[in-house]
PDB file of C-alpha atoms in Angstrom:
ATOM      1  CA  ASP Z   1     137.213  79.311  77.754  1.00  0.00           C
ATOM      2  CA  THR Z   2     133.625  78.104  77.741  1.00  0.00           C
ATOM      3  CA  GLY Z   3     131.052  80.732  78.474  1.00  0.00           C
ATOM      4  CA  VAL Z   4     127.511  80.359  79.722  1.00  0.00           C
ATOM      5  CA  SER Z   5     125.541  77.859  77.664  1.00  0.00           C
ATOM      6  CA  GLN Z   6     121.798  77.356  77.420  1.00  0.00           C
ATOM      7  CA  ASP Z   7     119.715  74.574  75.988  1.00  0.00           C
ATOM      8  CA  PRO Z   8     117.596  74.493  73.952  1.00  0.00           C
ATOM      9  CA  ARG Z   9     118.149  77.661  71.937  1.00  0.00           C
ATOM     10  CA  HIS Z  10     114.586  77.616  70.630  1.00  0.00           C
ATOM     11  CA  LYS Z  11     111.418  75.992  71.924  1.00  0.00           C
ATOM     12  CA  ILE Z  12     107.957  76.012  70.410  1.00  0.00           C
ATOM     13  CA  THR Z  13     105.170  74.578  72.521  1.00  0.00           C
ATOM     14  CA  LYS Z  14     101.410  74.572  72.759  1.00  0.00           C
ATOM     15  CA  ARG Z  15      99.564  76.415  75.458  1.00  0.00           C
ATOM     16  CA  GLY Z  16      99.164  74.293  78.561  1.00  0.00           C
ATOM     17  CA  GLN Z  17     102.303  72.222  78.039  1.00  0.00           C
ATOM     18  CA  ASN Z  18     105.255  72.197  80.419  1.00  0.00           C
ATOM     19  CA  VAL Z  19     108.719  73.239  79.286  1.00  0.00           C
ATOM     20  CA  THR Z  20     112.143  73.055  80.918  1.00  0.00           C
ATOM     21  CA  PHE Z  21     115.248  75.027  80.069  1.00  0.00           C
ATOM     22  CA  ARG Z  22     118.810  74.337  81.136  1.00  0.00           C
ATOM     23  CA  CYS Z  23     121.672  76.699  81.892  1.00  0.00           C
ATOM     24  CA  ASP Z  24     125.312  75.759  82.399  1.00  0.00           C
ATOM     25  CA  PRO Z  25     127.220  78.652  83.983  1.00  0.00           C
ATOM     26  CA  ILE Z  26     130.921  79.390  83.748  1.00  0.00           C
ATOM     27  CA  SER Z  27     132.455  76.674  85.884  1.00  0.00           C
ATOM     28  CA  GLU Z  28     133.981  78.746  88.674  1.00  0.00           C
ATOM     29  CA  HIS Z  29     130.968  81.057  89.041  1.00  0.00           C
ATOM     30  CA  ASN Z  30     128.856  80.438  92.111  1.00  0.00           C
ATOM     31  CA  ARG Z  31     126.164  83.011  91.331  1.00  0.00           C
ATOM     32  CA  LEU Z  32     123.523  82.265  88.723  1.00  0.00           C
ATOM     33  CA  TYR Z  33     120.682  84.492  87.495  1.00  0.00           C
ATOM     34  CA  TRP Z  34     117.659  84.056  85.257  1.00  0.00           C
ATOM     35  CA  TYR Z  35     116.174  86.959  83.308  1.00  0.00           C
ATOM     36  CA  ARG Z  36     113.319  87.250  80.837  1.00  0.00           C
ATOM     37  CA  GLN Z  37     113.392  89.491  77.788  1.00  0.00           C
ATOM     38  CA  THR Z  38     110.332  90.287  75.689  1.00  0.00           C
ATOM     39  CA  LEU Z  39     110.458  91.895  72.269  1.00  0.00           C
ATOM     40  CA  GLY Z  40     111.608  95.488  72.366  1.00  0.00           C
ATOM     41  CA  GLN Z  41     112.368  95.433  76.078  1.00  0.00           C
ATOM     42  CA  GLY Z  42     115.414  94.988  78.220  1.00  0.00           C
ATOM     43  CA  PRO Z  43     115.911  91.841  80.292  1.00  0.00           C
ATOM     44  CA  GLU Z  44     113.993  91.618  83.581  1.00  0.00           C
ATOM     45  CA  PHE Z  45     115.286  89.773  86.627  1.00  0.00           C
ATOM     46  CA  LEU Z  46     113.484  86.547  87.546  1.00  0.00           C
ATOM     47  CA  THR Z  47     115.536  84.700  90.148  1.00  0.00           C
ATOM     48  CA  TYR Z  48     118.994  84.231  91.667  1.00  0.00           C
ATOM     49  CA  PHE Z  49     121.036  81.361  93.067  1.00  0.00           C
ATOM     50  CA  GLN Z  50     124.153  81.409  95.151  1.00  0.00           C
ATOM     51  CA  ASN Z  51     125.557  77.916  94.868  1.00  0.00           C
ATOM     52  CA  GLU Z  52     122.515  75.651  95.237  1.00  0.00           C
ATOM     53  CA  ALA Z  53     120.426  78.073  97.281  1.00  0.00           C
ATOM     54  CA  GLN Z  54     117.714  80.098  95.578  1.00  0.00           C
ATOM     55  CA  LEU Z  55     117.977  83.347  97.476  1.00  0.00           C
ATOM     56  CA  GLU Z  56     115.695  85.704  95.599  1.00  0.00           C
ATOM     57  CA  LYS Z  57     112.658  85.506  93.341  1.00  0.00           C
ATOM     58  CA  SER Z  58     111.017  88.344  91.444  1.00  0.00           C
ATOM     59  CA  ARG Z  59     107.304  88.978  91.627  1.00  0.00           C
ATOM     60  CA  LEU Z  60     107.387  88.204  87.893  1.00  0.00           C
ATOM     61  CA  LEU Z  61     107.993  84.573  88.801  1.00  0.00           C
ATOM     62  CA  SER Z  62     104.490  83.183  89.214  1.00  0.00           C
ATOM     63  CA  ASP Z  63     103.829  79.853  90.895  1.00  0.00           C
ATOM     64  CA  ARG Z  64     103.891  78.183  87.457  1.00  0.00           C
ATOM     65  CA  PHE Z  65     107.613  78.857  87.319  1.00  0.00           C
ATOM     66  CA  SER Z  66     110.172  76.865  89.263  1.00  0.00           C
ATOM     67  CA  ALA Z  67     113.933  76.951  89.159  1.00  0.00           C
ATOM     68  CA  GLU Z  68     116.532  74.671  90.617  1.00  0.00           C
ATOM     69  CA  ARG Z  69     120.283  74.457  90.822  1.00  0.00           C
ATOM     70  CA  PRO Z  70     121.167  71.056  92.211  1.00  0.00           C
ATOM     71  CA  LYS Z  71     124.727  70.779  93.526  1.00  0.00           C
ATOM     72  CA  GLY Z  72     125.367  74.379  92.650  1.00  0.00           C
ATOM     73  CA  SER Z  73     126.285  73.640  89.045  1.00  0.00           C
ATOM     74  CA  PHE Z  74     123.781  73.778  86.180  1.00  0.00           C
ATOM     75  CA  SER Z  75     120.315  75.240  86.654  1.00  0.00           C
ATOM     76  CA  THR Z  76     116.911  74.439  85.226  1.00  0.00           C
ATOM     77  CA  LEU Z  77     113.916  76.705  84.774  1.00  0.00           C
ATOM     78  CA  GLU Z  78     110.560  74.973  84.372  1.00  0.00           C
ATOM     79  CA  ILE Z  79     107.344  76.604  83.260  1.00  0.00           C
ATOM     80  CA  GLN Z  80     104.196  74.611  83.913  1.00  0.00           C
ATOM     81  CA  ARG Z  81     100.928  75.076  82.011  1.00  0.00           C
ATOM     82  CA  THR Z  82     102.488  77.555  79.602  1.00  0.00           C
ATOM     83  CA  GLU Z  83     100.510  80.590  78.489  1.00  0.00           C
ATOM     84  CA  GLN Z  84     100.961  82.729  75.401  1.00  0.00           C
ATOM     85  CA  GLY Z  85     102.231  85.522  77.639  1.00  0.00           C
ATOM     86  CA  ASP Z  86     105.204  83.340  78.562  1.00  0.00           C
ATOM     87  CA  SER Z  87     106.591  83.765  75.033  1.00  0.00           C
ATOM     88  CA  ALA Z  88     109.929  85.493  75.505  1.00  0.00           C
ATOM     89  CA  MET Z  89     113.673  85.025  75.498  1.00  0.00           C
ATOM     90  CA  TYR Z  90     114.890  83.431  78.745  1.00  0.00           C
ATOM     91  CA  LEU Z  91     118.421  84.462  79.626  1.00  0.00           C
ATOM     92  CA  CYS Z  92     120.808  82.920  82.094  1.00  0.00           C
ATOM     93  CA  ALA Z  93     123.787  84.749  83.539  1.00  0.00           C
ATOM     94  CA  SER Z  94     126.524  83.845  85.985  1.00  0.00           C
ATOM     95  CA  SER Z  95     129.098  85.698  88.027  1.00  0.00           C
ATOM     96  CA  LEU Z  96     131.657  85.326  90.731  1.00  0.00           C
ATOM     97  CA  ALA Z  97     130.673  86.206  94.259  1.00  0.00           C
ATOM     98  CA  SER Z  98     131.949  89.629  95.191  1.00  0.00           C
ATOM     99  CA  SER Z  99     131.121  92.416  97.559  1.00  0.00           C
ATOM    100  CA  GLY Z 100     129.848  95.592  95.997  1.00  0.00           C
ATOM    101  CA  THR Z 101     127.674  96.142  92.954  1.00  0.00           C
ATOM    102  CA  GLY Z 102     130.303  96.150  90.209  1.00  0.00           C
ATOM    103  CA  VAL Z 103     130.619  92.425  89.590  1.00  0.00           C
ATOM    104  CA  THR Z 104     130.133  91.522  85.933  1.00  0.00           C
ATOM    105  CA  GLN Z 105     127.375  89.122  84.953  1.00  0.00           C
ATOM    106  CA  TYR Z 106     128.138  86.939  81.908  1.00  0.00           C
ATOM    107  CA  PHE Z 107     125.138  86.014  79.801  1.00  0.00           C
ATOM    108  CA  GLY Z 108     124.303  82.949  77.790  1.00  0.00           C
ATOM    109  CA  PRO Z 109     122.743  83.070  74.303  1.00  0.00           C
ATOM    110  CA  GLY Z 110     119.239  82.587  75.665  1.00  0.00           C
ATOM    111  CA  THR Z 111     116.346  80.230  75.008  1.00  0.00           C
ATOM    112  CA  ARG Z 112     113.625  81.685  72.827  1.00  0.00           C
ATOM    113  CA  LEU Z 113     110.210  80.326  73.820  1.00  0.00           C
ATOM    114  CA  LEU Z 114     107.140  80.574  71.616  1.00  0.00           C
ATOM    115  CA  VAL Z 115     103.829  79.428  73.063  1.00  0.00           C
ATOM    116  CA  LEU Z 116     101.159  78.808  70.440  1.00  0.00           C
TER     117      LEU Z 116
ATOM    118  CA  GLY Q   1     112.007 102.257  92.394  1.00  0.00           C
ATOM    119  CA  ASP Q   2     115.300 101.862  90.590  1.00  0.00           C
ATOM    120  CA  SER Q   3     115.107 102.371  86.837  1.00  0.00           C
ATOM    121  CA  VAL Q   4     117.046 103.142  83.677  1.00  0.00           C
ATOM    122  CA  THR Q   5     115.883 105.321  80.806  1.00  0.00           C
ATOM    123  CA  GLN Q   6     117.705 105.309  77.503  1.00  0.00           C
ATOM    124  CA  MET Q   7     117.034 107.009  74.223  1.00  0.00           C
ATOM    125  CA  GLU Q   8     114.763 105.227  71.840  1.00  0.00           C
ATOM    126  CA  GLY Q   9     116.044 103.945  68.570  1.00  0.00           C
ATOM    127  CA  PRO Q  10     116.689 103.114  65.982  1.00  0.00           C
ATOM    128  CA  VAL Q  11     119.753 105.283  65.635  1.00  0.00           C
ATOM    129  CA  THR Q  12     120.996 105.265  62.052  1.00  0.00           C
ATOM    130  CA  LEU Q  13     124.465 106.610  61.310  1.00  0.00           C
ATOM    131  CA  SER Q  14     126.941 106.578  58.481  1.00  0.00           C
ATOM    132  CA  GLU Q  15     130.294 104.920  58.991  1.00  0.00           C
ATOM    133  CA  GLU Q  16     132.815 107.125  60.840  1.00  0.00           C
ATOM    134  CA  ALA Q  17     130.072 109.287  62.379  1.00  0.00           C
ATOM    135  CA  PHE Q  18     130.078 110.230  66.074  1.00  0.00           C
ATOM    136  CA  LEU Q  19     127.769 108.240  68.320  1.00  0.00           C
ATOM    137  CA  THR Q  20     125.967 109.237  71.498  1.00  0.00           C
ATOM    138  CA  ILE Q  21     123.337 107.075  73.169  1.00  0.00           C
ATOM    139  CA  ASN Q  22     121.830 108.768  76.197  1.00  0.00           C
ATOM    140  CA  CYS Q  23     121.178 106.907  79.434  1.00  0.00           C
ATOM    141  CA  THR Q  24     119.858 108.275  82.714  1.00  0.00           C
ATOM    142  CA  TYR Q  25     119.053 106.381  85.872  1.00  0.00           C
ATOM    143  CA  THR Q  26     117.145 106.553  89.132  1.00  0.00           C
ATOM    144  CA  ALA Q  27     118.532 104.603  92.042  1.00  0.00           C
ATOM    145  CA  THR Q  28     118.653 104.553  95.791  1.00  0.00           C
ATOM    146  CA  GLY Q  29     122.066 103.839  97.176  1.00  0.00           C
ATOM    147  CA  TYR Q  30     125.216 103.703  95.059  1.00  0.00           C
ATOM    148  CA  PRO Q  31     124.733 101.737  91.871  1.00  0.00           C
ATOM    149  CA  SER Q  32     127.288 100.476  89.416  1.00  0.00           C
ATOM    150  CA  LEU Q  33     126.519 101.272  85.786  1.00  0.00           C
ATOM    151  CA  PHE Q  34     126.960  99.092  82.734  1.00  0.00           C
ATOM    152  CA  TRP Q  35     126.599  99.088  78.974  1.00  0.00           C
ATOM    153  CA  TYR Q  36     125.847  95.722  77.418  1.00  0.00           C
ATOM    154  CA  VAL Q  37     125.721  95.066  73.676  1.00  0.00           C
ATOM    155  CA  GLN Q  38     123.730  92.434  71.795  1.00  0.00           C
ATOM    156  CA  TYR Q  39     124.957  91.683  68.284  1.00  0.00           C
ATOM    157  CA  PRO Q  40     122.520  89.999  65.881  1.00  0.00           C
ATOM    158  CA  GLY Q  41     122.025  86.371  66.826  1.00  0.00           C
ATOM    159  CA  GLU Q  42     124.276  86.588  69.873  1.00  0.00           C
ATOM    160  CA  GLY Q  43     123.892  86.924  73.619  1.00  0.00           C
ATOM    161  CA  LEU Q  44     124.424  90.011  75.745  1.00  0.00           C
ATOM    162  CA  GLN Q  45     128.060  90.996  76.160  1.00  0.00           C
ATOM    163  CA  LEU Q  46     129.488  93.476  78.612  1.00  0.00           C
ATOM    164  CA  LEU Q  47     130.818  96.494  76.726  1.00  0.00           C
ATOM    165  CA  LEU Q  48     131.996  98.631  79.647  1.00  0.00           C
ATOM    166  CA  LYS Q  49     131.192  99.526  83.226  1.00  0.00           C
ATOM    167  CA  ALA Q  50     131.819 102.103  85.944  1.00  0.00           C
ATOM    168  CA  THR Q  51     131.442 101.463  89.634  1.00  0.00           C
ATOM    169  CA  LYS Q  52     131.595 104.929  91.186  1.00  0.00           C
ATOM    170  CA  ALA Q  53     130.954 108.566  90.382  1.00  0.00           C
ATOM    171  CA  ASP Q  54     133.320 110.172  87.848  1.00  0.00           C
ATOM    172  CA  ASP Q  55     134.682 106.795  86.733  1.00  0.00           C
ATOM    173  CA  LYS Q  56     135.028 106.398  82.973  1.00  0.00           C
ATOM    174  CA  GLY Q  57     134.478 103.001  81.429  1.00  0.00           C
ATOM    175  CA  SER Q  58     136.002 102.323  78.023  1.00  0.00           C
ATOM    176  CA  ASN Q  59     136.318  99.459  75.571  1.00  0.00           C
ATOM    177  CA  LYS Q  60     136.650  99.038  71.797  1.00  0.00           C
ATOM    178  CA  GLY Q  61     136.608 102.813  71.305  1.00  0.00           C
ATOM    179  CA  PHE Q  62     133.407 103.264  73.314  1.00  0.00           C
ATOM    180  CA  GLU Q  63     133.381 105.420  76.451  1.00  0.00           C
ATOM    181  CA  ALA Q  64     130.909 106.370  79.163  1.00  0.00           C
ATOM    182  CA  THR Q  65     131.378 108.485  82.286  1.00  0.00           C
ATOM    183  CA  TYR Q  66     129.421 107.953  85.501  1.00  0.00           C
ATOM    184  CA  ARG Q  67     127.894 111.372  86.252  1.00  0.00           C
ATOM    185  CA  LYS Q  68     126.252 111.344  89.649  1.00  0.00           C
ATOM    186  CA  GLU Q  69     125.179 115.007  89.481  1.00  0.00           C
ATOM    187  CA  THR Q  70     123.133 114.396  86.318  1.00  0.00           C
ATOM    188  CA  THR Q  71     122.423 110.697  87.031  1.00  0.00           C
ATOM    189  CA  SER Q  72     123.674 109.847  83.558  1.00  0.00           C
ATOM    190  CA  PHE Q  73     125.926 107.324  81.831  1.00  0.00           C
ATOM    191  CA  HIS Q  74     125.877 108.296  78.159  1.00  0.00           C
ATOM    192  CA  LEU Q  75     127.643 106.034  75.671  1.00  0.00           C
ATOM    193  CA  GLU Q  76     129.925 107.664  73.086  1.00  0.00           C
ATOM    194  CA  LYS Q  77     132.170 106.596  70.252  1.00  0.00           C
ATOM    195  CA  GLY Q  78     134.111 108.925  68.029  1.00  0.00           C
ATOM    196  CA  SER Q  79     133.893 106.952  64.794  1.00  0.00           C
ATOM    197  CA  VAL Q  80     131.434 104.097  64.363  1.00  0.00           C
ATOM    198  CA  GLN Q  81     131.896 101.139  62.055  1.00  0.00           C
ATOM    199  CA  VAL Q  82     129.379  98.893  60.325  1.00  0.00           C
ATOM    200  CA  SER Q  83     130.417  96.153  62.744  1.00  0.00           C
ATOM    201  CA  ASP Q  84     129.082  98.275  65.647  1.00  0.00           C
ATOM    202  CA  SER Q  85     125.514  97.676  64.456  1.00  0.00           C
ATOM    203  CA  ALA Q  86     123.770  96.076  67.420  1.00  0.00           C
ATOM    204  CA  VAL Q  87     121.359  96.735  70.265  1.00  0.00           C
ATOM    205  CA  TYR Q  88     122.898  98.589  73.212  1.00  0.00           C
ATOM    206  CA  PHE Q  89     121.517  98.255  76.735  1.00  0.00           C
ATOM    207  CA  CYS Q  90     122.256 100.538  79.636  1.00  0.00           C
ATOM    208  CA  ALA Q  91     121.927  98.859  83.037  1.00  0.00           C
ATOM    209  CA  LEU Q  92     122.477  99.492  86.702  1.00  0.00           C
ATOM    210  CA  SER Q  93     123.247  97.167  89.535  1.00  0.00           C
ATOM    211  CA  VAL Q  94     122.069  97.811  93.046  1.00  0.00           C
ATOM    212  CA  TYR Q  95     122.286  95.617  96.062  1.00  0.00           C
ATOM    213  CA  GLY Q  96     118.741  94.792  97.066  1.00  0.00           C
ATOM    214  CA  GLY Q  97     117.366  91.670  98.688  1.00  0.00           C
ATOM    215  CA  ALA Q  98     120.001  88.985  98.365  1.00  0.00           C
ATOM    216  CA  THR Q  99     121.970  90.036  95.331  1.00  0.00           C
ATOM    217  CA  ASN Q 100     123.119  92.569  92.814  1.00  0.00           C
ATOM    218  CA  LYS Q 101     120.439  92.219  90.187  1.00  0.00           C
ATOM    219  CA  LEU Q 102     120.767  94.148  86.959  1.00  0.00           C
ATOM    220  CA  ILE Q 103     118.061  96.605  85.929  1.00  0.00           C
ATOM    221  CA  PHE Q 104     118.100  97.301  82.203  1.00  0.00           C
ATOM    222  CA  GLY Q 105     116.844 100.031  79.937  1.00  0.00           C
ATOM    223  CA  THR Q 106     114.764  99.121  76.908  1.00  0.00           C
ATOM    224  CA  GLY Q 107     117.722  99.046  74.535  1.00  0.00           C
ATOM    225  CA  THR Q 108     118.741 101.213  71.588  1.00  0.00           C
ATOM    226  CA  LEU Q 109     119.172  99.736  68.138  1.00  0.00           C
ATOM    227  CA  LEU Q 110     122.154 101.171  66.285  1.00  0.00           C
ATOM    228  CA  ALA Q 111     122.379 100.713  62.532  1.00  0.00           C
ATOM    229  CA  VAL Q 112     125.590 101.867  60.838  1.00  0.00           C
ATOM    230  CA  GLN Q 113     125.499 102.220  57.084  1.00  0.00           C
ATOM    231  CA  PRO Q 114     128.615 102.020  54.891  1.00  0.00           C
TER     232      PRO Q 114
END
C-alpha cells in the first residue's frame, strides 16, 4: 500500500527564485488538498482539487502561488518569486469523495521549504 | 469562524502515567472531529475520529468523546509509553465552500520519559 508521497522532502532556495513541489496521492483518491504548516502551528488549508478541478482556494494563497492537478492524478504547487515568509512545511493530503464531514484525509510527509 | 483550541505543551509525563490533552472547538453546523499525530520525522497520521455527538473514537489505547454540550474532544490514554512521544493535533472538518477542509489546533507536544 503506497501512501501519499511528496517530492522533494527539503528545498532551500534564495529569495526571488521559483520553486515547484509535487504530490502523488493515493491512487484511488480523487480529492487532493494542500496545507501549509509553520513552526509551532497546525496546518492551514491552502487549496483543494476534486479530480483535475481546483474547486477552492484559501485567502492564504496569494497570486504568487499556483497549483495544478493535470489528469486528476499528481499535483504540483508552484511558488513564484519566493519570499522569506514562504518558509514552511507544505503538506499534501488526499481522500476519497464522500458525503458528510467524516472522510479521512491521508497526509504525505511534507516538503520543507527554506527561503534564504 | 470555525476554530480549534488545544492545550499548550509541552506535556511531559513518565511512562505509564495517565494522559489528557484538552481540545475545544467552535463551529457552525455539525463538524466531525479528529486527532492526528505527528511522530518525529514523519507525516501526520490519523489517530482517531468521531463524526457525531456522543461518538467515542479510539485507537492504540487512545480515546476521545465528541461532547457537543461542552464543544470538546479531549484525548485520553490510561498508560502512556515512550513510543507515544509525538505532537498531537486536534482538528475539525466542516463543509464550507466546495469541500471538507480540516481546521487544526496548534498542536501539543507530548514527551514521555522512561
